[in-house]
């Protein structure tokens, strides 16, 4: 298993991979889906399950095992682990910035993209649950984020309706409002990320008196890989990791370990049984638990 190196995979590589495998989830939504899952307070959210969600639970057909490895490395060691760095308040997350023409069609596409991004973040954050308990600060930010999402959705609907007038001045004003709403959405998302991070770390955070409910989104319900019942949390020498084991649909098992910082480690090799995968995870954790402590380390390979 290779220690993740987040600089190895570019955004262009991720986009190309999604296009090559006809992923129904566009890159901008895939990015926020991953960010939401990383921030999620749900204990059963796993990176490999989120990868499956990009294809609505049905991964594409692969020509070879190498294709599977490229997909896992690109999305997990690349996109997921790079986004996990945004849990550091010094590296705040930002929605995708794309240049669009200040025309009716261009601004409608931008508003629709923003709504899609926020839907992705919500889907990742809730991980399939209809409601979750959040720290109070995150709960309040979620309420405001839903309002921003509704504004983008309403704007997109208005702009594609040719019966409603939109002068050049009105379009310029809308472009300015879109930039401000995007800034607000960035700020709210980062408040959610930080509040959930503090709560997961065990800091005393005031919790909302009622659970937040997942707002309706355009993304379909997703079903993850077949997950082994042997998946579990393991602690050795004070280091706790989540061990996730999935059937790959071809009578083999994929092993993933997620450390306390949300970094994902996926084994290149497949295992004949889920028990063998669990034994491998336990062996690696007992051999060198600091590899999974979430603390920076020099590049190295584990086999």
PDB file of C-alpha atoms in Angstrom, residues 103-105 107-112 114-115 147-161 164 166 171 174-175 177-178 181:
ATOM      1  CA  UNK A 103     -24.888  36.594 -20.319  1.00  0.00           C
ATOM      2  CA  UNK A 104     -28.254  35.168 -19.435  1.00  0.00           C
ATOM      3  CA  UNK A 105     -27.178  31.647 -20.392  1.00  0.00           C
ATOM      4  CA  UNK A 107     -25.104  33.180 -15.431  1.00  0.00           C
ATOM      5  CA  UNK A 108     -27.901  30.605 -15.443  1.00  0.00           C
ATOM      6  CA  UNK A 109     -25.288  27.874 -15.852  1.00  0.00           C
ATOM      7  CA  UNK A 110     -23.235  29.354 -13.002  1.00  0.00           C
ATOM      8  CA  UNK A 111     -26.237  29.497 -10.643  1.00  0.00           C
ATOM      9  CA  UNK A 112     -27.159  25.901 -11.526  1.00  0.00           C
ATOM     10  CA  UNK A 114     -23.560  26.460  -7.464  1.00  0.00           C
ATOM     11  CA  UNK A 115     -26.808  24.690  -6.518  1.00  0.00           C
ATOM     12  CA  UNK A 147     -31.184  29.448   2.047  1.00  0.00           C
ATOM     13  CA  UNK A 148     -28.222  30.263  -0.196  1.00  0.00           C
ATOM     14  CA  UNK A 149     -28.833  27.087  -2.173  1.00  0.00           C
ATOM     15  CA  UNK A 150     -32.490  28.060  -2.698  1.00  0.00           C
ATOM     16  CA  UNK A 151     -31.387  31.491  -3.937  1.00  0.00           C
ATOM     17  CA  UNK A 152     -29.091  29.928  -6.536  1.00  0.00           C
ATOM     18  CA  UNK A 153     -31.830  27.533  -7.614  1.00  0.00           C
ATOM     19  CA  UNK A 154     -34.380  30.327  -7.954  1.00  0.00           C
ATOM     20  CA  UNK A 155     -31.917  32.467  -9.900  1.00  0.00           C
ATOM     21  CA  UNK A 156     -31.188  29.669 -12.349  1.00  0.00           C
ATOM     22  CA  UNK A 157     -34.917  29.082 -12.898  1.00  0.00           C
ATOM     23  CA  UNK A 158     -35.518  32.787 -13.502  1.00  0.00           C
ATOM     24  CA  UNK A 159     -32.661  33.175 -15.960  1.00  0.00           C
ATOM     25  CA  UNK A 160     -33.708  30.267 -18.150  1.00  0.00           C
ATOM     26  CA  UNK A 161     -37.259  31.642 -18.354  1.00  0.00           C
ATOM     27  CA  UNK A 164     -38.920  37.246 -17.720  1.00  0.00           C
ATOM     28  CA  UNK A 166     -33.239  40.645 -17.816  1.00  0.00           C
ATOM     29  CA  UNK A 171     -27.367  40.762 -15.373  1.00  0.00           C
ATOM     30  CA  UNK A 174     -26.793  39.424 -10.648  1.00  0.00           C
ATOM     31  CA  UNK A 175     -23.136  38.640 -11.425  1.00  0.00           C
ATOM     32  CA  UNK A 177     -24.687  39.073  -6.217  1.00  0.00           C
ATOM     33  CA  UNK A 178     -23.481  35.656  -7.343  1.00  0.00           C
ATOM     34  CA  UNK A 181     -23.384  34.543  -2.430  1.00  0.00           C
TER      35      UNK A 181
END
